[in-house]
């Protein structure tokens, strides 16, 4: 084959490439239109029967030299790319997506902004008594912390473990918080309790075990109280964002996301802190992102480095469990910091003191 012949064939290929590109994009535009129609009609995007019909039709007309399997393979790739294009559009439409809302959402808890300067949420795993909460609250105020956490409804793995003080626990939190000018973060597990909880808490926590309790998410979407939504034990980042979308799409835009570790085969920590989730969530969503250094690690000896790692990765704050005497705590005894350890953590982090956190 002469050089000239080769050049001619190559230039024919170049021409065909451009035609194919043109046709592929024309096809993609039509696929997008179909995607919009399906969205309007609430239909699922992937239609395996239709794909099978298209592949059969193509194979029927295949005159080679590609064999039928190669034709199937090539077109499946085209179908997959079209579907991804439709999915991408779907994610663009999410209310929690940064594509939809480029500016950071700042969740105001009283006069404390969450999503601006890094903040700290601290307090016992469970509310055990007024004295216990009071002791922790004093140290929080000393350290310039504005948000106290404490579980009143505890979703415990074993039904025989301490289940929390319930409404009495919320009342204790409210009394102590009001005494010290703090704001309350506490978990609610029952959709029917959401309305009642707004009387006592400033932030409704939805825990890892309930991240996909859709009725709870919908109920939390119907109030105006900010919601702190924790990533499920085995939830993907996308599933966390869809869970947040349940709340935001019902009308409550005040959602704070929390990375709290996911379950892996690792045994030296309770969970594996997915630090990668922090910058990814910050990139994909406009909602504030916190890191729970207690439930991720399940131990407290590494609290300072993991908190620093979280902040370095772009987290908007830290959540940590603090108990006056962790060794006798009714839940999560191994991971709760004592008061001195908490003070050391605060010194190590040197969180910015905003006007609202000045005592
Ligand atoms: C908690 O923060 O009290 C808690 C139970 O954490 P998680 O839902 O992340 O396990
Ligand atoms: Mn706990």
JSON list of N, CA and C in Angstrom, two decimals, residues 107-112 114 121 146-150 170-188 194-206 220 223-228 252 254-256:
[
{"chain": "A", "resi": 107, "resn": "UNK", "atom": "N", "xyz": [-26.18, 27.06, 58.30]},
{"chain": "A", "resi": 107, "resn": "UNK", "atom": "CA", "xyz": [-27.32, 26.72, 59.16]},
{"chain": "A", "resi": 107, "resn": "UNK", "atom": "C", "xyz": [-27.17, 27.49, 60.47]},
{"chain": "A", "resi": 108, "resn": "UNK", "atom": "N", "xyz": [-28.12, 28.34, 60.77]},
{"chain": "A", "resi": 108, "resn": "UNK", "atom": "CA", "xyz": [-28.04, 29.13, 62.00]},
{"chain": "A", "resi": 108, "resn": "UNK", "atom": "C", "xyz": [-28.68, 28.35, 63.15]},
{"chain": "A", "resi": 109, "resn": "UNK", "atom": "N", "xyz": [-27.90, 28.08, 64.18]},
{"chain": "A", "resi": 109, "resn": "UNK", "atom": "CA", "xyz": [-28.45, 27.45, 65.38]},
{"chain": "A", "resi": 109, "resn": "UNK", "atom": "C", "xyz": [-28.38, 28.53, 66.45]},
{"chain": "A", "resi": 110, "resn": "UNK", "atom": "N", "xyz": [-29.51, 29.16, 66.70]},
{"chain": "A", "resi": 110, "resn": "UNK", "atom": "CA", "xyz": [-29.48, 30.37, 67.54]},
{"chain": "A", "resi": 110, "resn": "UNK", "atom": "C", "xyz": [-28.63, 31.39, 66.80]},
{"chain": "A", "resi": 111, "resn": "UNK", "atom": "N", "xyz": [-27.60, 31.92, 67.49]},
{"chain": "A", "resi": 111, "resn": "UNK", "atom": "CA", "xyz": [-26.73, 32.87, 66.79]},
{"chain": "A", "resi": 111, "resn": "UNK", "atom": "C", "xyz": [-25.41, 32.23, 66.37]},
{"chain": "A", "resi": 112, "resn": "UNK", "atom": "N", "xyz": [-25.36, 30.91, 66.38]},
{"chain": "A", "resi": 112, "resn": "UNK", "atom": "CA", "xyz": [-24.14, 30.22, 65.93]},
{"chain": "A", "resi": 112, "resn": "UNK", "atom": "C", "xyz": [-24.30, 29.71, 64.49]},
{"chain": "A", "resi": 114, "resn": "UNK", "atom": "N", "xyz": [-23.44, 27.43, 61.46]},
{"chain": "A", "resi": 114, "resn": "UNK", "atom": "CA", "xyz": [-22.78, 26.16, 61.14]},
{"chain": "A", "resi": 114, "resn": "UNK", "atom": "C", "xyz": [-22.54, 26.15, 59.63]},
{"chain": "A", "resi": 121, "resn": "UNK", "atom": "N", "xyz": [-19.43, 20.49, 68.50]},
{"chain": "A", "resi": 121, "resn": "UNK", "atom": "CA", "xyz": [-20.63, 20.02, 69.20]},
{"chain": "A", "resi": 121, "resn": "UNK", "atom": "C", "xyz": [-20.15, 18.93, 70.16]},
{"chain": "A", "resi": 146, "resn": "UNK", "atom": "N", "xyz": [-20.84, 26.30, 71.95]},
{"chain": "A", "resi": 146, "resn": "UNK", "atom": "CA", "xyz": [-22.23, 26.78, 72.03]},
{"chain": "A", "resi": 146, "resn": "UNK", "atom": "C", "xyz": [-23.27, 25.68, 71.88]},
{"chain": "A", "resi": 147, "resn": "UNK", "atom": "N", "xyz": [-22.86, 24.52, 71.36]},
{"chain": "A", "resi": 147, "resn": "UNK", "atom": "CA", "xyz": [-23.84, 23.46, 71.08]},
{"chain": "A", "resi": 147, "resn": "UNK", "atom": "C", "xyz": [-23.55, 22.22, 71.93]},
{"chain": "A", "resi": 148, "resn": "UNK", "atom": "N", "xyz": [-24.55, 21.83, 72.72]},
{"chain": "A", "resi": 148, "resn": "UNK", "atom": "CA", "xyz": [-24.39, 20.63, 73.55]},
{"chain": "A", "resi": 148, "resn": "UNK", "atom": "C", "xyz": [-25.18, 19.48, 72.94]},
{"chain": "A", "resi": 149, "resn": "UNK", "atom": "N", "xyz": [-24.58, 18.31, 72.90]},
{"chain": "A", "resi": 149, "resn": "UNK", "atom": "CA", "xyz": [-25.29, 17.12, 72.41]},
{"chain": "A", "resi": 149, "resn": "UNK", "atom": "C", "xyz": [-25.59, 16.20, 73.58]},
{"chain": "A", "resi": 150, "resn": "UNK", "atom": "N", "xyz": [-26.56, 15.32, 73.39]},
{"chain": "A", "resi": 150, "resn": "UNK", "atom": "CA", "xyz": [-26.86, 14.32, 74.41]},
{"chain": "A", "resi": 150, "resn": "UNK", "atom": "C", "xyz": [-28.03, 13.49, 73.90]},
{"chain": "A", "resi": 170, "resn": "UNK", "atom": "N", "xyz": [-34.80, 14.99, 77.28]},
{"chain": "A", "resi": 170, "resn": "UNK", "atom": "CA", "xyz": [-34.89, 16.24, 76.51]},
{"chain": "A", "resi": 170, "resn": "UNK", "atom": "C", "xyz": [-35.12, 17.43, 77.44]},
{"chain": "A", "resi": 171, "resn": "UNK", "atom": "N", "xyz": [-35.95, 17.21, 78.46]},
{"chain": "A", "resi": 171, "resn": "UNK", "atom": "CA", "xyz": [-36.24, 18.30, 79.40]},
{"chain": "A", "resi": 171, "resn": "UNK", "atom": "C", "xyz": [-34.98, 18.69, 80.19]},
{"chain": "A", "resi": 172, "resn": "UNK", "atom": "N", "xyz": [-34.20, 17.67, 80.56]},
{"chain": "A", "resi": 172, "resn": "UNK", "atom": "CA", "xyz": [-32.94, 17.96, 81.27]},
{"chain": "A", "resi": 172, "resn": "UNK", "atom": "C", "xyz": [-32.03, 18.80, 80.37]},
{"chain": "A", "resi": 173, "resn": "UNK", "atom": "N", "xyz": [-31.89, 18.37, 79.13]},
{"chain": "A", "resi": 173, "resn": "UNK", "atom": "CA", "xyz": [-31.02, 19.09, 78.18]},
{"chain": "A", "resi": 173, "resn": "UNK", "atom": "C", "xyz": [-31.47, 20.55, 78.05]},
{"chain": "A", "resi": 174, "resn": "UNK", "atom": "N", "xyz": [-32.78, 20.73, 77.91]},
{"chain": "A", "resi": 174, "resn": "UNK", "atom": "CA", "xyz": [-33.33, 22.09, 77.72]},
{"chain": "A", "resi": 174, "resn": "UNK", "atom": "C", "xyz": [-33.04, 22.96, 78.94]},
{"chain": "A", "resi": 175, "resn": "UNK", "atom": "N", "xyz": [-33.30, 22.40, 80.13]},
{"chain": "A", "resi": 175, "resn": "UNK", "atom": "CA", "xyz": [-33.07, 23.19, 81.36]},
{"chain": "A", "resi": 175, "resn": "UNK", "atom": "C", "xyz": [-31.61, 23.60, 81.48]},
{"chain": "A", "resi": 176, "resn": "UNK", "atom": "N", "xyz": [-30.72, 22.63, 81.29]},
{"chain": "A", "resi": 176, "resn": "UNK", "atom": "CA", "xyz": [-29.29, 22.93, 81.46]},
{"chain": "A", "resi": 176, "resn": "UNK", "atom": "C", "xyz": [-28.84, 23.91, 80.37]},
{"chain": "A", "resi": 177, "resn": "UNK", "atom": "N", "xyz": [-29.26, 23.66, 79.15]},
{"chain": "A", "resi": 177, "resn": "UNK", "atom": "CA", "xyz": [-28.84, 24.53, 78.04]},
{"chain": "A", "resi": 177, "resn": "UNK", "atom": "C", "xyz": [-29.31, 25.97, 78.29]},
{"chain": "A", "resi": 178, "resn": "UNK", "atom": "N", "xyz": [-30.53, 26.12, 78.76]},
{"chain": "A", "resi": 178, "resn": "UNK", "atom": "CA", "xyz": [-31.03, 27.48, 79.03]},
{"chain": "A", "resi": 178, "resn": "UNK", "atom": "C", "xyz": [-30.25, 28.14, 80.17]},
{"chain": "A", "resi": 179, "resn": "UNK", "atom": "N", "xyz": [-29.86, 27.32, 81.13]},
{"chain": "A", "resi": 179, "resn": "UNK", "atom": "CA", "xyz": [-29.08, 27.86, 82.26]},
{"chain": "A", "resi": 179, "resn": "UNK", "atom": "C", "xyz": [-27.76, 28.45, 81.76]},
{"chain": "A", "resi": 180, "resn": "UNK", "atom": "N", "xyz": [-27.15, 27.81, 80.74]},
{"chain": "A", "resi": 180, "resn": "UNK", "atom": "CA", "xyz": [-25.81, 28.23, 80.29]},
{"chain": "A", "resi": 180, "resn": "UNK", "atom": "C", "xyz": [-25.81, 28.92, 78.92]},
{"chain": "A", "resi": 181, "resn": "UNK", "atom": "N", "xyz": [-26.95, 29.17, 78.37]},
{"chain": "A", "resi": 181, "resn": "UNK", "atom": "CA", "xyz": [-26.99, 29.83, 77.05]},
{"chain": "A", "resi": 181, "resn": "UNK", "atom": "C", "xyz": [-26.49, 28.92, 75.94]},
{"chain": "A", "resi": 182, "resn": "UNK", "atom": "N", "xyz": [-26.73, 27.61, 76.08]},
{"chain": "A", "resi": 182, "resn": "UNK", "atom": "CA", "xyz": [-26.29, 26.66, 75.05]},
{"chain": "A", "resi": 182, "resn": "UNK", "atom": "C", "xyz": [-27.47, 26.28, 74.15]},
{"chain": "A", "resi": 183, "resn": "UNK", "atom": "N", "xyz": [-27.16, 25.66, 73.03]},
{"chain": "A", "resi": 183, "resn": "UNK", "atom": "CA", "xyz": [-28.19, 25.11, 72.14]},
{"chain": "A", "resi": 183, "resn": "UNK", "atom": "C", "xyz": [-28.10, 23.59, 72.17]},
{"chain": "A", "resi": 184, "resn": "UNK", "atom": "N", "xyz": [-29.27, 22.95, 72.04]},
{"chain": "A", "resi": 184, "resn": "UNK", "atom": "CA", "xyz": [-29.36, 21.50, 72.24]},
{"chain": "A", "resi": 184, "resn": "UNK", "atom": "C", "xyz": [-29.43, 20.73, 70.91]},
{"chain": "A", "resi": 185, "resn": "UNK", "atom": "N", "xyz": [-28.59, 19.69, 70.82]},
{"chain": "A", "resi": 185, "resn": "UNK", "atom": "CA", "xyz": [-28.64, 18.75, 69.69]},
{"chain": "A", "resi": 185, "resn": "UNK", "atom": "C", "xyz": [-29.01, 17.39, 70.28]},
{"chain": "A", "resi": 186, "resn": "UNK", "atom": "N", "xyz": [-30.12, 16.79, 69.83]},
{"chain": "A", "resi": 186, "resn": "UNK", "atom": "CA", "xyz": [-30.48, 15.49, 70.37]},
{"chain": "A", "resi": 186, "resn": "UNK", "atom": "C", "xyz": [-31.21, 14.64, 69.34]},
{"chain": "A", "resi": 187, "resn": "UNK", "atom": "N", "xyz": [-30.97, 13.34, 69.44]},
{"chain": "A", "resi": 187, "resn": "UNK", "atom": "CA", "xyz": [-31.52, 12.42, 68.42]},
{"chain": "A", "resi": 187, "resn": "UNK", "atom": "C", "xyz": [-32.99, 12.10, 68.66]},
{"chain": "A", "resi": 188, "resn": "UNK", "atom": "N", "xyz": [-33.73, 12.09, 67.57]},
{"chain": "A", "resi": 188, "resn": "UNK", "atom": "CA", "xyz": [-35.13, 11.66, 67.60]},
{"chain": "A", "resi": 188, "resn": "UNK", "atom": "C", "xyz": [-35.23, 10.43, 66.70]},
{"chain": "A", "resi": 194, "resn": "UNK", "atom": "N", "xyz": [-41.23, 14.09, 66.29]},
{"chain": "A", "resi": 194, "resn": "UNK", "atom": "CA", "xyz": [-40.53, 15.26, 65.71]},
{"chain": "A", "resi": 194, "resn": "UNK", "atom": "C", "xyz": [-41.16, 16.57, 66.18]},
{"chain": "A", "resi": 195, "resn": "UNK", "atom": "N", "xyz": [-42.46, 16.65, 66.05]},
{"chain": "A", "resi": 195, "resn": "UNK", "atom": "CA", "xyz": [-43.17, 17.87, 66.42]},
{"chain": "A", "resi": 195, "resn": "UNK", "atom": "C", "xyz": [-42.91, 18.22, 67.89]},
{"chain": "A", "resi": 196, "resn": "UNK", "atom": "N", "xyz": [-43.04, 17.22, 68.76]},
{"chain": "A", "resi": 196, "resn": "UNK", "atom": "CA", "xyz": [-42.80, 17.41, 70.20]},
{"chain": "A", "resi": 196, "resn": "UNK", "atom": "C", "xyz": [-41.36, 17.85, 70.45]},
{"chain": "A", "resi": 197, "resn": "UNK", "atom": "N", "xyz": [-40.42, 17.24, 69.71]},
{"chain": "A", "resi": 197, "resn": "UNK", "atom": "CA", "xyz": [-39.00, 17.51, 69.94]},
{"chain": "A", "resi": 197, "resn": "UNK", "atom": "C", "xyz": [-38.66, 18.98, 69.70]},
{"chain": "A", "resi": 198, "resn": "UNK", "atom": "N", "xyz": [-39.37, 19.61, 68.77]},
{"chain": "A", "resi": 198, "resn": "UNK", "atom": "CA", "xyz": [-39.03, 21.00, 68.43]},
{"chain": "A", "resi": 198, "resn": "UNK", "atom": "C", "xyz": [-39.23, 21.93, 69.65]},
{"chain": "A", "resi": 199, "resn": "UNK", "atom": "N", "xyz": [-39.99, 21.47, 70.62]},
{"chain": "A", "resi": 199, "resn": "UNK", "atom": "CA", "xyz": [-40.17, 22.27, 71.84]},
{"chain": "A", "resi": 199, "resn": "UNK", "atom": "C", "xyz": [-38.92, 22.27, 72.70]},
{"chain": "A", "resi": 200, "resn": "UNK", "atom": "N", "xyz": [-38.13, 21.20, 72.61]},
{"chain": "A", "resi": 200, "resn": "UNK", "atom": "CA", "xyz": [-36.99, 21.04, 73.51]},
{"chain": "A", "resi": 200, "resn": "UNK", "atom": "C", "xyz": [-35.63, 21.17, 72.84]},
{"chain": "A", "resi": 201, "resn": "UNK", "atom": "N", "xyz": [-35.53, 20.80, 71.56]},
{"chain": "A", "resi": 201, "resn": "UNK", "atom": "CA", "xyz": [-34.21, 20.79, 70.94]},
{"chain": "A", "resi": 201, "resn": "UNK", "atom": "C", "xyz": [-34.06, 21.90, 69.91]},
{"chain": "A", "resi": 202, "resn": "UNK", "atom": "N", "xyz": [-32.81, 22.32, 69.70]},
{"chain": "A", "resi": 202, "resn": "UNK", "atom": "CA", "xyz": [-32.53, 23.33, 68.69]},
{"chain": "A", "resi": 202, "resn": "UNK", "atom": "C", "xyz": [-32.08, 22.69, 67.39]},
{"chain": "A", "resi": 203, "resn": "UNK", "atom": "N", "xyz": [-31.56, 21.46, 67.49]},
{"chain": "A", "resi": 203, "resn": "UNK", "atom": "CA", "xyz": [-31.17, 20.70, 66.30]},
{"chain": "A", "resi": 203, "resn": "UNK", "atom": "C", "xyz": [-31.66, 19.26, 66.50]},
{"chain": "A", "resi": 204, "resn": "UNK", "atom": "N", "xyz": [-32.42, 18.77, 65.53]},
{"chain": "A", "resi": 204, "resn": "UNK", "atom": "CA", "xyz": [-32.89, 17.39, 65.58]},
{"chain": "A", "resi": 204, "resn": "UNK", "atom": "C", "xyz": [-31.82, 16.50, 64.94]},
{"chain": "A", "resi": 205, "resn": "UNK", "atom": "N", "xyz": [-31.31, 15.56, 65.73]},
{"chain": "A", "resi": 205, "resn": "UNK", "atom": "CA", "xyz": [-30.34, 14.63, 65.16]},
{"chain": "A", "resi": 205, "resn": "UNK", "atom": "C", "xyz": [-31.06, 13.41, 64.60]},
{"chain": "A", "resi": 206, "resn": "UNK", "atom": "N", "xyz": [-30.66, 13.01, 63.38]},
{"chain": "A", "resi": 206, "resn": "UNK", "atom": "CA", "xyz": [-31.14, 11.73, 62.84]},
{"chain": "A", "resi": 206, "resn": "UNK", "atom": "C", "xyz": [-29.90, 10.85, 62.77]},
{"chain": "A", "resi": 220, "resn": "UNK", "atom": "N", "xyz": [-39.02, 15.16, 59.52]},
{"chain": "A", "resi": 220, "resn": "UNK", "atom": "CA", "xyz": [-38.04, 16.20, 59.84]},
{"chain": "A", "resi": 220, "resn": "UNK", "atom": "C", "xyz": [-38.05, 17.31, 58.79]},
{"chain": "A", "resi": 223, "resn": "UNK", "atom": "N", "xyz": [-40.67, 20.39, 59.55]},
{"chain": "A", "resi": 223, "resn": "UNK", "atom": "CA", "xyz": [-40.51, 21.41, 60.59]},
{"chain": "A", "resi": 223, "resn": "UNK", "atom": "C", "xyz": [-39.40, 22.37, 60.16]},
{"chain": "A", "resi": 224, "resn": "UNK", "atom": "N", "xyz": [-39.22, 23.42, 60.94]},
{"chain": "A", "resi": 224, "resn": "UNK", "atom": "CA", "xyz": [-38.20, 24.42, 60.56]},
{"chain": "A", "resi": 224, "resn": "UNK", "atom": "C", "xyz": [-36.91, 24.25, 61.37]},
{"chain": "A", "resi": 225, "resn": "UNK", "atom": "N", "xyz": [-36.96, 23.38, 62.38]},
{"chain": "A", "resi": 225, "resn": "UNK", "atom": "CA", "xyz": [-35.79, 23.14, 63.23]},
{"chain": "A", "resi": 225, "resn": "UNK", "atom": "C", "xyz": [-34.66, 22.51, 62.39]},
{"chain": "A", "resi": 226, "resn": "UNK", "atom": "N", "xyz": [-33.41, 23.01, 62.53]},
{"chain": "A", "resi": 226, "resn": "UNK", "atom": "CA", "xyz": [-32.31, 22.39, 61.80]},
{"chain": "A", "resi": 226, "resn": "UNK", "atom": "C", "xyz": [-32.17, 20.90, 62.11]},
{"chain": "A", "resi": 227, "resn": "UNK", "atom": "N", "xyz": [-31.69, 20.16, 61.12]},
{"chain": "A", "resi": 227, "resn": "UNK", "atom": "CA", "xyz": [-31.54, 18.71, 61.26]},
{"chain": "A", "resi": 227, "resn": "UNK", "atom": "C", "xyz": [-30.08, 18.33, 61.05]},
{"chain": "A", "resi": 228, "resn": "UNK", "atom": "N", "xyz": [-29.55, 17.52, 61.96]},
{"chain": "A", "resi": 228, "resn": "UNK", "atom": "CA", "xyz": [-28.19, 17.00, 61.81]},
{"chain": "A", "resi": 228, "resn": "UNK", "atom": "C", "xyz": [-28.35, 15.54, 61.37]},
{"chain": "A", "resi": 252, "resn": "UNK", "atom": "N", "xyz": [-37.57, 21.69, 54.60]},
{"chain": "A", "resi": 252, "resn": "UNK", "atom": "CA", "xyz": [-36.61, 22.11, 55.62]},
{"chain": "A", "resi": 252, "resn": "UNK", "atom": "C", "xyz": [-35.21, 22.11, 55.01]},
{"chain": "A", "resi": 254, "resn": "UNK", "atom": "N", "xyz": [-32.56, 23.41, 56.32]},
{"chain": "A", "resi": 254, "resn": "UNK", "atom": "CA", "xyz": [-31.51, 23.56, 57.34]},
{"chain": "A", "resi": 254, "resn": "UNK", "atom": "C", "xyz": [-30.95, 22.19, 57.74]},
{"chain": "A", "resi": 255, "resn": "UNK", "atom": "N", "xyz": [-30.14, 21.63, 56.87]},
{"chain": "A", "resi": 255, "resn": "UNK", "atom": "CA", "xyz": [-29.60, 20.28, 57.13]},
{"chain": "A", "resi": 255, "resn": "UNK", "atom": "C", "xyz": [-28.07, 20.33, 57.25]},
{"chain": "A", "resi": 256, "resn": "UNK", "atom": "N", "xyz": [-27.58, 19.63, 58.28]},
{"chain": "A", "resi": 256, "resn": "UNK", "atom": "CA", "xyz": [-26.13, 19.51, 58.50]},
{"chain": "A", "resi": 256, "resn": "UNK", "atom": "C", "xyz": [-25.78, 18.04, 58.29]}
]
